[in-house]
Coordinates of C-alpha atoms in Angstrom, one line a residue:
Chain A
X1 CA 23.5 15.7 13.9
X2 CA 23.4 12.0 13.5
X3 CA 22.3 9.2 11.3
X4 CA 19.8 6.8 12.8
X5 CA 20.3 3.9 10.4
X6 CA 23.0 2.2 8.3
X7 CA 23.0 2.8 4.6
X8 CA 20.7 0.3 2.7
X9 CA 18.7 -0.5 5.8
X10 CA 15.0 -1.2 5.3
X11 CA 13.0 1.8 6.6
X12 CA 9.2 2.4 7.0
X13 CA 7.2 5.6 6.7
X14 CA 7.8 7.8 9.7
X15 CA 11.2 6.4 10.6
X16 CA 13.6 9.2 11.6
X17 CA 16.6 8.9 9.3
X18 CA 18.6 11.9 10.4
X19 CA 18.6 14.7 12.8
X20 CA 20.3 18.0 11.9
X21 CA 21.1 20.0 8.8
X22 CA 21.0 17.9 5.6
X23 CA 19.2 18.0 2.3
X24 CA 16.2 15.8 1.9
X25 CA 16.3 13.5 -1.1
X26 CA 13.6 11.3 -2.6
X27 CA 10.8 9.9 -0.5
X28 CA 11.8 11.9 2.6
X29 CA 10.3 14.9 4.5
X30 CA 11.4 17.2 7.2
X31 CA 9.6 17.4 10.5
X32 CA 10.8 19.6 13.3
X33 CA 14.4 19.4 12.2
X34 CA 14.2 15.6 11.7
X35 CA 14.3 13.9 8.3
X36 CA 11.8 11.1 8.1
X37 CA 10.9 8.5 5.4
X38 CA 7.6 8.6 3.5
X39 CA 7.8 5.3 1.8
X40 CA 9.0 1.8 2.6
X41 CA 12.5 1.3 1.1
X42 CA 16.2 1.3 1.6
X43 CA 17.8 4.3 3.1
X44 CA 20.7 5.9 1.3
X45 CA 23.0 8.4 3.0
X46 CA 24.8 10.4 0.4
X47 CA 27.1 13.5 0.7
X48 CA 24.9 16.0 2.5
X49 CA 21.7 14.3 1.4
X50 CA 19.4 11.6 2.7
X51 CA 17.1 9.7 0.4
X52 CA 15.1 6.5 0.4
X53 CA 15.1 4.1 -2.5
X54 CA 11.5 3.1 -2.6
X55 CA 10.5 -0.5 -2.8
X56 CA 6.8 0.3 -3.4
X57 CA 5.9 3.5 -5.3
X58 CA 3.3 4.5 -7.9
X59 CA 4.5 5.8 -11.3
X60 CA 5.3 9.5 -11.5
X61 CA 5.3 10.6 -15.1
X62 CA 8.4 12.5 -16.4
X63 CA 9.0 14.0 -19.9
X64 CA 11.1 11.6 -22.0
X65 CA 9.9 8.4 -20.4
X66 CA 9.0 5.4 -22.6
X67 CA 5.7 3.9 -21.4
X68 CA 3.5 1.0 -22.2
X69 CA -0.2 2.0 -22.0
X70 CA -3.7 0.9 -22.8
X71 CA -6.2 2.9 -24.8
X72 CA -9.3 3.3 -22.7
X73 CA -11.3 6.0 -24.5
X74 CA -11.5 7.8 -27.8
X75 CA -12.4 11.5 -27.8
X76 CA -12.5 14.0 -30.6
X77 CA -9.0 14.1 -32.0
X78 CA -7.4 12.3 -29.1
X79 CA -7.1 8.9 -27.4
X80 CA -7.0 8.6 -23.6
X81 CA -4.3 6.2 -22.5
X82 CA -4.0 4.5 -19.1
X83 CA -0.4 4.5 -18.1
X84 CA -0.8 3.8 -14.3
X85 CA -0.1 7.4 -13.4
X86 CA -2.5 9.5 -11.3
X87 CA -4.2 10.8 -14.4
X88 CA -4.9 9.4 -17.9
X89 CA -2.5 10.4 -20.6
X90 CA -3.5 12.1 -23.9
X91 CA -2.4 10.9 -27.3
X92 CA -3.6 13.3 -30.0
X93 CA -4.0 12.4 -33.7
X94 CA -1.0 14.5 -35.0
X95 CA 1.2 12.7 -32.4
X96 CA 0.1 9.3 -33.6
X97 CA 0.0 9.5 -37.4
X98 CA 2.0 12.5 -38.3
X99 CA -0.9 14.2 -40.0
X100 CA -3.4 16.8 -38.9
X101 CA -6.8 15.7 -37.6
X102 CA -9.4 15.8 -40.4
X103 CA -12.8 14.3 -40.9
X104 CA -11.3 11.5 -43.0
X105 CA -9.3 10.1 -40.1
X106 CA -11.1 7.1 -38.7
X107 CA -9.7 6.9 -35.2
X108 CA -10.7 3.4 -34.2
X109 CA -9.0 2.0 -37.3
X110 CA -5.7 3.5 -36.1
X111 CA -6.1 2.7 -32.4
X112 CA -9.1 1.1 -30.8
X113 CA -10.2 1.0 -27.2
X114 CA -8.3 -1.9 -25.5
X115 CA -5.2 -1.7 -27.7
X116 CA -1.9 -1.5 -26.0
X117 CA 0.6 1.1 -27.2
X118 CA 4.3 1.9 -26.7
X119 CA 4.6 5.6 -26.5
X120 CA 6.9 8.4 -25.3
X121 CA 5.9 11.2 -22.9
X122 CA 6.7 14.3 -24.9
X123 CA 5.2 16.9 -22.5
X124 CA 3.2 17.5 -19.4
X125 CA 0.4 20.0 -19.8
X126 CA -0.4 22.7 -17.3
X127 CA -2.4 20.3 -15.2
X128 CA 0.5 17.8 -15.3
X129 CA -1.4 15.5 -17.7
X130 CA 1.1 13.5 -19.7
X131 CA 1.1 14.1 -23.5
X132 CA 2.2 11.1 -25.5
X133 CA 3.6 10.5 -28.9
X134 CA 3.9 7.3 -30.9
X135 CA 6.1 8.8 -33.7
X136 CA 9.5 7.2 -33.7
X137 CA 11.3 3.9 -33.9
X138 CA 9.8 1.1 -31.9
X139 CA 6.8 3.1 -30.9
X140 CA 3.2 2.5 -31.7
X141 CA 0.6 -0.2 -31.4
X142 CA 1.5 -3.5 -29.7
X143 CA 0.7 -6.4 -32.1
X144 CA 1.8 -9.4 -30.0
X145 CA 3.7 -10.5 -26.9
X146 CA 3.3 -10.7 -23.2
X147 CA 2.8 -7.8 -20.9
X148 CA 3.8 -8.0 -17.2
X149 CA 3.5 -5.4 -14.5
X150 CA 6.0 -4.8 -11.8
X151 CA 6.4 -2.0 -9.2
X152 CA 7.6 1.1 -11.2
X153 CA 10.3 1.9 -8.7
X154 CA 12.0 -1.4 -9.5
X155 CA 12.5 -0.6 -13.2
X156 CA 16.1 0.6 -12.6
X157 CA 16.9 -2.7 -11.0
X158 CA 15.5 -4.6 -14.0
X159 CA 17.7 -2.5 -16.3
X160 CA 20.7 -2.8 -14.1
X161 CA 23.9 -0.8 -14.3
X162 CA 24.3 0.4 -17.9
X163 CA 21.7 -2.2 -18.9
X164 CA 23.6 -5.1 -17.5
X165 CA 20.6 -7.0 -16.3
X166 CA 18.3 -6.5 -19.3
X167 CA 21.2 -7.3 -21.7
X168 CA 21.9 -10.5 -19.9
X169 CA 18.2 -11.5 -20.1
X170 CA 18.2 -10.6 -23.8
X171 CA 21.3 -12.7 -24.5
X172 CA 20.2 -15.7 -22.4
X173 CA 16.6 -16.0 -23.8
X174 CA 16.7 -14.3 -27.2
X175 CA 13.5 -12.3 -26.5
X176 CA 12.8 -8.7 -27.3
X177 CA 11.9 -6.7 -24.2
X178 CA 10.4 -3.2 -24.1
X179 CA 10.6 -1.7 -20.6
X180 CA 8.1 1.0 -19.9
X181 CA 9.1 3.3 -17.1
X182 CA 5.5 2.9 -15.7
X183 CA 6.2 -0.6 -14.7
X184 CA 4.7 -2.4 -17.7
X185 CA 7.0 -4.6 -19.7
X186 CA 6.4 -6.0 -23.1
X187 CA 8.0 -9.3 -23.9
X188 CA 8.1 -10.7 -27.4
X189 CA 10.0 -13.9 -28.3
X190 CA 10.0 -16.5 -31.0
X191 CA 8.2 -19.1 -29.0
X192 CA 5.8 -19.0 -26.1
X193 CA 8.2 -21.0 -23.9
X194 CA 10.9 -18.3 -24.3
X195 CA 8.4 -15.6 -23.3
X196 CA 7.3 -17.6 -20.2
X197 CA 10.9 -17.8 -19.0
X198 CA 11.2 -14.0 -19.2
X199 CA 7.9 -13.5 -17.4
X200 CA 9.1 -15.8 -14.6
X201 CA 12.4 -14.1 -14.4
X202 CA 10.9 -10.6 -14.2
X203 CA 8.6 -11.6 -11.4
X204 CA 11.6 -13.0 -9.5
X205 CA 13.4 -9.6 -10.0
X206 CA 10.3 -7.8 -8.7
X207 CA 10.4 -9.9 -5.6
X208 CA 14.1 -9.7 -4.9
X209 CA 15.0 -6.2 -6.1
X210 CA 16.4 -5.2 -2.8
X211 CA 19.0 -8.0 -2.6
X212 CA 22.6 -7.7 -3.8
X213 CA 24.3 -9.9 -6.4
X214 CA 21.0 -10.2 -8.3
X215 CA 22.3 -10.3 -11.9
X216 CA 24.4 -13.4 -11.3
X217 CA 21.7 -15.2 -9.4
X218 CA 19.2 -14.4 -12.2
X219 CA 21.6 -15.8 -14.8
X220 CA 21.8 -19.1 -12.9
X221 CA 18.0 -19.1 -12.5
X222 CA 17.5 -18.7 -16.3
X223 CA 19.9 -21.5 -17.0
X224 CA 18.0 -23.7 -14.6
X225 CA 14.7 -22.9 -16.2
X226 CA 16.1 -23.6 -19.7
X227 CA 17.3 -27.0 -18.6
X228 CA 14.0 -27.8 -17.1
X229 CA 12.3 -27.1 -20.5
X230 CA 14.7 -29.2 -22.5
Chain B
X22 CA -13.7 -26.2 52.5
X23 CA -13.4 -26.3 48.8
X24 CA -16.1 -23.6 48.5
X25 CA -14.1 -21.3 50.8
X26 CA -11.0 -21.8 48.7
X27 CA -12.6 -21.0 45.5
X28 CA -14.2 -17.9 47.0
X29 CA -10.9 -16.6 48.3
X30 CA -9.3 -17.2 44.9
X31 CA -12.1 -15.3 43.2
X32 CA -11.5 -12.4 45.5
X33 CA -7.7 -12.4 44.8
X34 CA -7.9 -12.2 41.1
X35 CA -10.5 -10.6 38.9
X36 CA -10.5 -12.2 35.4
X37 CA -11.6 -11.0 32.0
X38 CA -14.0 -13.1 30.0
X39 CA -11.2 -14.7 27.9
X40 CA -8.7 -14.8 30.8
X41 CA -6.5 -11.9 29.6
X42 CA -4.7 -9.4 31.7
X43 CA -6.5 -6.0 31.9
X44 CA -3.7 -4.5 29.7
X45 CA -3.2 -7.4 27.4
X46 CA -4.0 -7.4 23.7
X47 CA -5.6 -10.2 21.8
X48 CA -3.2 -12.2 19.6
X49 CA -2.5 -10.3 16.4
X50 CA -1.3 -11.5 13.0
X51 CA -0.7 -9.1 10.1
X52 CA 0.4 -9.9 6.6
X53 CA 1.0 -7.4 3.7
X54 CA 0.8 -7.9 0.0
X55 CA -1.9 -10.6 -0.1
X56 CA -3.9 -9.5 -3.1
X57 CA -2.0 -9.5 -6.5
X58 CA -4.7 -7.4 -8.2
X59 CA -4.7 -4.5 -5.8
X60 CA -1.9 -1.9 -5.7
X61 CA -1.5 -2.6 -2.0
X62 CA -3.2 -5.0 0.4
X63 CA -3.0 -6.5 3.8
X64 CA -4.8 -9.1 6.0
X65 CA -5.2 -8.8 9.8
X66 CA -6.3 -11.2 12.4
X67 CA -6.9 -9.5 15.7
X68 CA -8.3 -12.1 18.1
X69 CA -11.2 -13.5 16.1
X70 CA -11.5 -10.5 13.8
X71 CA -10.5 -11.3 10.3
X72 CA -10.2 -8.3 7.9
X73 CA -8.8 -8.0 4.4
X74 CA -7.9 -4.5 3.0
X75 CA -7.1 -3.5 -0.6
X76 CA -5.8 -0.1 -1.7
X77 CA -6.0 1.3 -5.2
X78 CA -4.5 4.5 -6.5
X79 CA -3.6 7.2 -6.7
X80 CA -5.6 7.2 -9.8
X81 CA -8.2 9.2 -11.8
X82 CA -11.1 10.4 -9.8
X83 CA -14.6 9.4 -10.9
X84 CA -17.0 11.2 -10.8
X85 CA -14.7 14.0 -11.9
X86 CA -16.6 16.8 -10.2
X87 CA -15.7 15.4 -6.8
X88 CA -12.0 15.7 -7.4
X89 CA -10.2 18.4 -5.5
X90 CA -7.9 20.7 -7.5
X91 CA -5.2 21.0 -4.8
X92 CA -5.2 17.5 -3.3
X93 CA -6.1 13.9 -3.6
X94 CA -9.4 12.5 -2.2
X95 CA -9.2 9.6 0.1
X96 CA -12.2 7.2 -0.1
X97 CA -12.7 4.5 2.4
X98 CA -15.2 1.7 2.3
X99 CA -15.7 -0.4 5.4
X100 CA -18.0 -3.4 4.8
X101 CA -19.0 -6.4 6.9
X102 CA -19.5 -9.6 4.9
X103 CA -22.9 -11.2 5.4
X104 CA -21.2 -14.2 7.0
X105 CA -19.1 -12.1 9.4
X106 CA -21.6 -12.2 12.3
X107 CA -24.1 -14.6 13.7
X108 CA -26.9 -14.3 12.7
X109 CA -26.2 -13.3 9.1
X110 CA -26.3 -9.6 8.4
X111 CA -27.6 -7.9 5.3
X112 CA -24.9 -7.3 2.8
X113 CA -26.2 -3.8 2.0
X114 CA -24.1 -1.0 3.6
X115 CA -25.8 0.0 6.9
X116 CA -25.7 3.3 8.7
X117 CA -22.9 1.8 10.9
X118 CA -20.8 0.8 7.9
X119 CA -21.1 4.3 6.5
X120 CA -20.1 5.8 9.8
X121 CA -17.0 3.6 10.2
X122 CA -16.0 4.3 6.6
X123 CA -16.0 8.0 7.5
X124 CA -14.2 7.4 10.8
X125 CA -11.5 5.4 9.0
X126 CA -11.0 8.2 6.5
X127 CA -10.6 10.8 9.3
X128 CA -8.1 8.6 11.0
X129 CA -6.0 7.9 7.9
X130 CA -6.1 11.3 6.2
X131 CA -3.6 13.2 8.5
X132 CA -1.0 10.5 7.8
X133 CA -1.1 10.7 4.0
X134 CA 0.6 13.3 1.7
X135 CA -2.7 13.9 -0.2
X136 CA -1.4 17.3 -1.5
X137 CA 1.1 15.5 -3.7
X138 CA -1.6 14.0 -6.0
X139 CA -4.0 16.8 -7.0
X140 CA -7.2 15.8 -8.8
X141 CA -6.7 12.1 -8.1
X142 CA -8.1 9.7 -5.6
X143 CA -7.0 6.9 -3.3
X144 CA -9.4 4.1 -2.6
X145 CA -9.3 1.9 0.5
X146 CA -11.6 -1.1 0.7
X147 CA -11.8 -2.9 4.1
X148 CA -13.8 -6.1 4.1
X149 CA -14.6 -7.7 7.4
X150 CA -14.7 -11.5 7.0
X151 CA -15.3 -12.3 10.6
X152 CA -16.2 -9.8 13.4
X153 CA -15.3 -10.0 17.1
X154 CA -15.4 -6.5 18.5
X155 CA -13.0 -3.7 17.6
X156 CA -13.3 -4.1 13.9
X157 CA -12.8 -0.4 13.2
X158 CA -9.5 -0.4 15.0
X159 CA -8.4 -3.6 13.2
X160 CA -9.5 -2.1 9.9
X161 CA -7.4 1.1 10.5
X162 CA -4.4 -1.1 11.4
X163 CA -4.7 -3.2 8.3
X164 CA -5.5 -0.1 6.0
X165 CA -2.2 1.6 7.1
X166 CA -0.2 -1.5 6.2
X167 CA -2.0 -1.7 2.9
X168 CA -1.3 2.0 2.1
X169 CA 2.4 1.5 2.8
X170 CA 2.3 -1.6 0.6
X171 CA 0.7 0.5 -2.2
X172 CA 3.7 2.9 -2.0
X173 CA 1.6 5.9 -1.0
X174 CA 3.7 8.6 0.7
X175 CA 2.9 8.7 4.4
X176 CA 4.1 10.8 7.3
X177 CA 3.8 8.0 9.8
X178 CA 1.9 4.7 10.3
X179 CA -1.5 5.0 12.0
X180 CA -2.1 2.5 14.7
X181 CA -5.4 2.0 16.4
X182 CA -6.6 0.2 19.6
X183 CA -9.5 0.5 21.9
X184 CA -9.7 0.6 25.7
X185 CA -12.9 0.6 27.8
X186 CA -14.6 -0.1 31.0
X187 CA -16.0 -3.5 31.8
X188 CA -17.2 -4.7 35.2
X189 CA -16.0 -1.4 36.7
X190 CA -12.4 -1.8 35.5
X191 CA -10.5 -0.1 32.7
X192 CA -9.3 -2.7 30.2
X193 CA -7.4 -2.8 26.9
X194 CA -8.7 -4.1 23.5
X195 CA -12.3 -5.1 24.2
X196 CA -13.6 -8.3 22.7
X197 CA -17.2 -8.6 21.3
X198 CA -18.7 -9.6 24.7
X199 CA -16.9 -6.9 26.7
X200 CA -17.9 -4.4 24.0
X201 CA -21.6 -5.2 24.3
X202 CA -21.8 -5.9 28.0
X203 CA -19.3 -3.3 29.2
X204 CA -19.9 0.2 30.3
X205 CA -17.8 2.1 27.9
X206 CA -15.6 1.8 24.8
X207 CA -12.9 4.3 23.7
X208 CA -11.3 3.6 20.3
X209 CA -8.1 5.6 19.7
X210 CA -6.0 5.9 16.5
X211 CA -2.5 7.2 17.0
X212 CA 0.6 8.1 15.0
X213 CA 3.4 6.8 17.2
X214 CA 6.4 8.6 15.7
X215 CA 4.6 11.9 15.6
X216 CA 2.8 11.2 18.9
X217 CA -0.5 12.5 17.6
X218 CA -4.0 11.2 18.0
X219 CA -6.0 11.0 14.8
X220 CA -9.2 9.4 16.1
X221 CA -10.8 9.5 19.5
X222 CA -14.3 8.2 20.1
X223 CA -16.2 7.3 23.2
X224 CA -19.3 5.1 23.5
X225 CA -20.7 4.9 27.0
X226 CA -20.3 6.8 30.2
X227 CA -16.9 7.4 31.8
X228 CA -15.6 9.9 34.4
X229 CA -12.9 12.2 33.1
X230 CA -10.2 10.3 35.1
X231 CA -11.3 7.0 33.6
X232 CA -11.3 8.5 30.1
X233 CA -7.8 9.7 30.6
X234 CA -6.8 6.3 31.8
X235 CA -8.4 4.7 28.8
X236 CA -6.6 6.9 26.4
X237 CA -3.2 6.2 28.0
X238 CA -3.9 2.5 28.0
X239 CA -5.0 2.4 24.4
X240 CA -1.9 4.4 23.3
X241 CA 0.2 1.8 25.2
X242 CA -1.6 -0.9 23.2
X243 CA -1.0 1.1 20.0
X244 CA 2.7 1.1 20.6
X245 CA 2.6 -2.7 20.8
X246 CA 0.6 -3.0 17.6
X247 CA 3.0 -0.6 15.9
X248 CA 5.9 -3.1 16.3
X249 CA 3.7 -5.8 14.8
X250 CA 2.9 -3.6 11.8
X251 CA 6.6 -2.9 11.2
X252 CA 7.3 -6.6 11.4
X253 CA 4.6 -7.4 8.9
X254 CA 5.9 -4.8 6.5
X255 CA 9.5 -6.0 6.8
X256 CA 8.5 -9.7 6.6
X257 CA 7.6 -9.3 2.9
X258 CA 11.2 -8.5 2.2
X259 CA 12.9 -10.1 5.2
X260 CA 12.1 -13.7 4.4
X261 CA 13.5 -13.3 0.9
X262 CA 16.7 -11.9 2.4
X263 CA 17.3 -15.2 4.2
X264 CA 17.1 -17.1 0.9
X265 CA 20.3 -15.7 -0.5

């Protein structure tokens, strides 16, 4: 019945986090009464639960997530979209143009192989393949902007508490940012310089996601970059 | 006089080819996250071995008929670069390359939660840039670090180290010369927190006592390497901590 680490310590797969009766949270497993970590991350001892906030993790698709994906294949009545999850996602014609699939629909004219799309996961089918939809505000084909990739487990850090981090970046740089839960981020600004600042900042957040007081430091960092450009 | 002296010193201390103690490892350097295009990666220098490992996945399995409906498939590729040995070797995968790929897969599989990713696959590519004996052990060590760096859920790290017999003595972590000229070589892969052996090979002739000695010695070496792997994984985040 004891904790082996302090909260927010860096742990590595196999590290024994707790011995005794406790619930196992994210990224942990139980082995002979011991709770161990399965991913590298920061340990979090809650009330009656132990979990690890992963620093490296692949994307696990959930219904309702907004994702940025790439069309990799066109099949009869559906597009296959790569969203960095273990399996390709399906976007079918009725979910893209709000009309049934008919012979007059020319699929490559709507979305071609290589196009980037912003979509929402509306369902997981019985094999846990994500089903996408591009019907809705702000969804659909990406026309222009920058796309950067970060580790999907660091997305909450990029958004911040109630969006504090992302709102600060929006205010400081004046760029539009679409954050896909799968770790792909679309940045669209008025000038290329603005976009480059955001790309730089997001890479910095990706590297330093585990440190505290990040929002303020990032704000300073953006100001520094802006001065450099002027 | 001087002849006598040298002879007596020789009798006192038996030395290995590179002057190491019998239970001493070669100097090891591990780095994680070295390849930006891979999901996870690592680089290891174990003595004069230099190996780079990239991990991709979990992702869609191709060809699809090889996917397993209840678990992910782990695919390993061990490859020696043409310039890794003297003389140059053919870049085509040899029988030895294929065998070590399989051995790596068997050593790593028990540590990964493959059942969490049905119908998908995880790829591990180990490229030997410079070889100096014990490349399979070094590849397994680097592959574990790369798998953790890729965020693949694991039960424990896998550490690997060889022991063997050279000149009638049991020694740890054989170099290229000791490997080729020695009597026997026992590579062991080990999960330190679970204390489980995932790989045990023997090449050569050993008595059962010697084999047991070899296994204990290599597990001792594994525990030392385990600490270095932990450090390598933490270093990626630790150095940034100092900046603040």
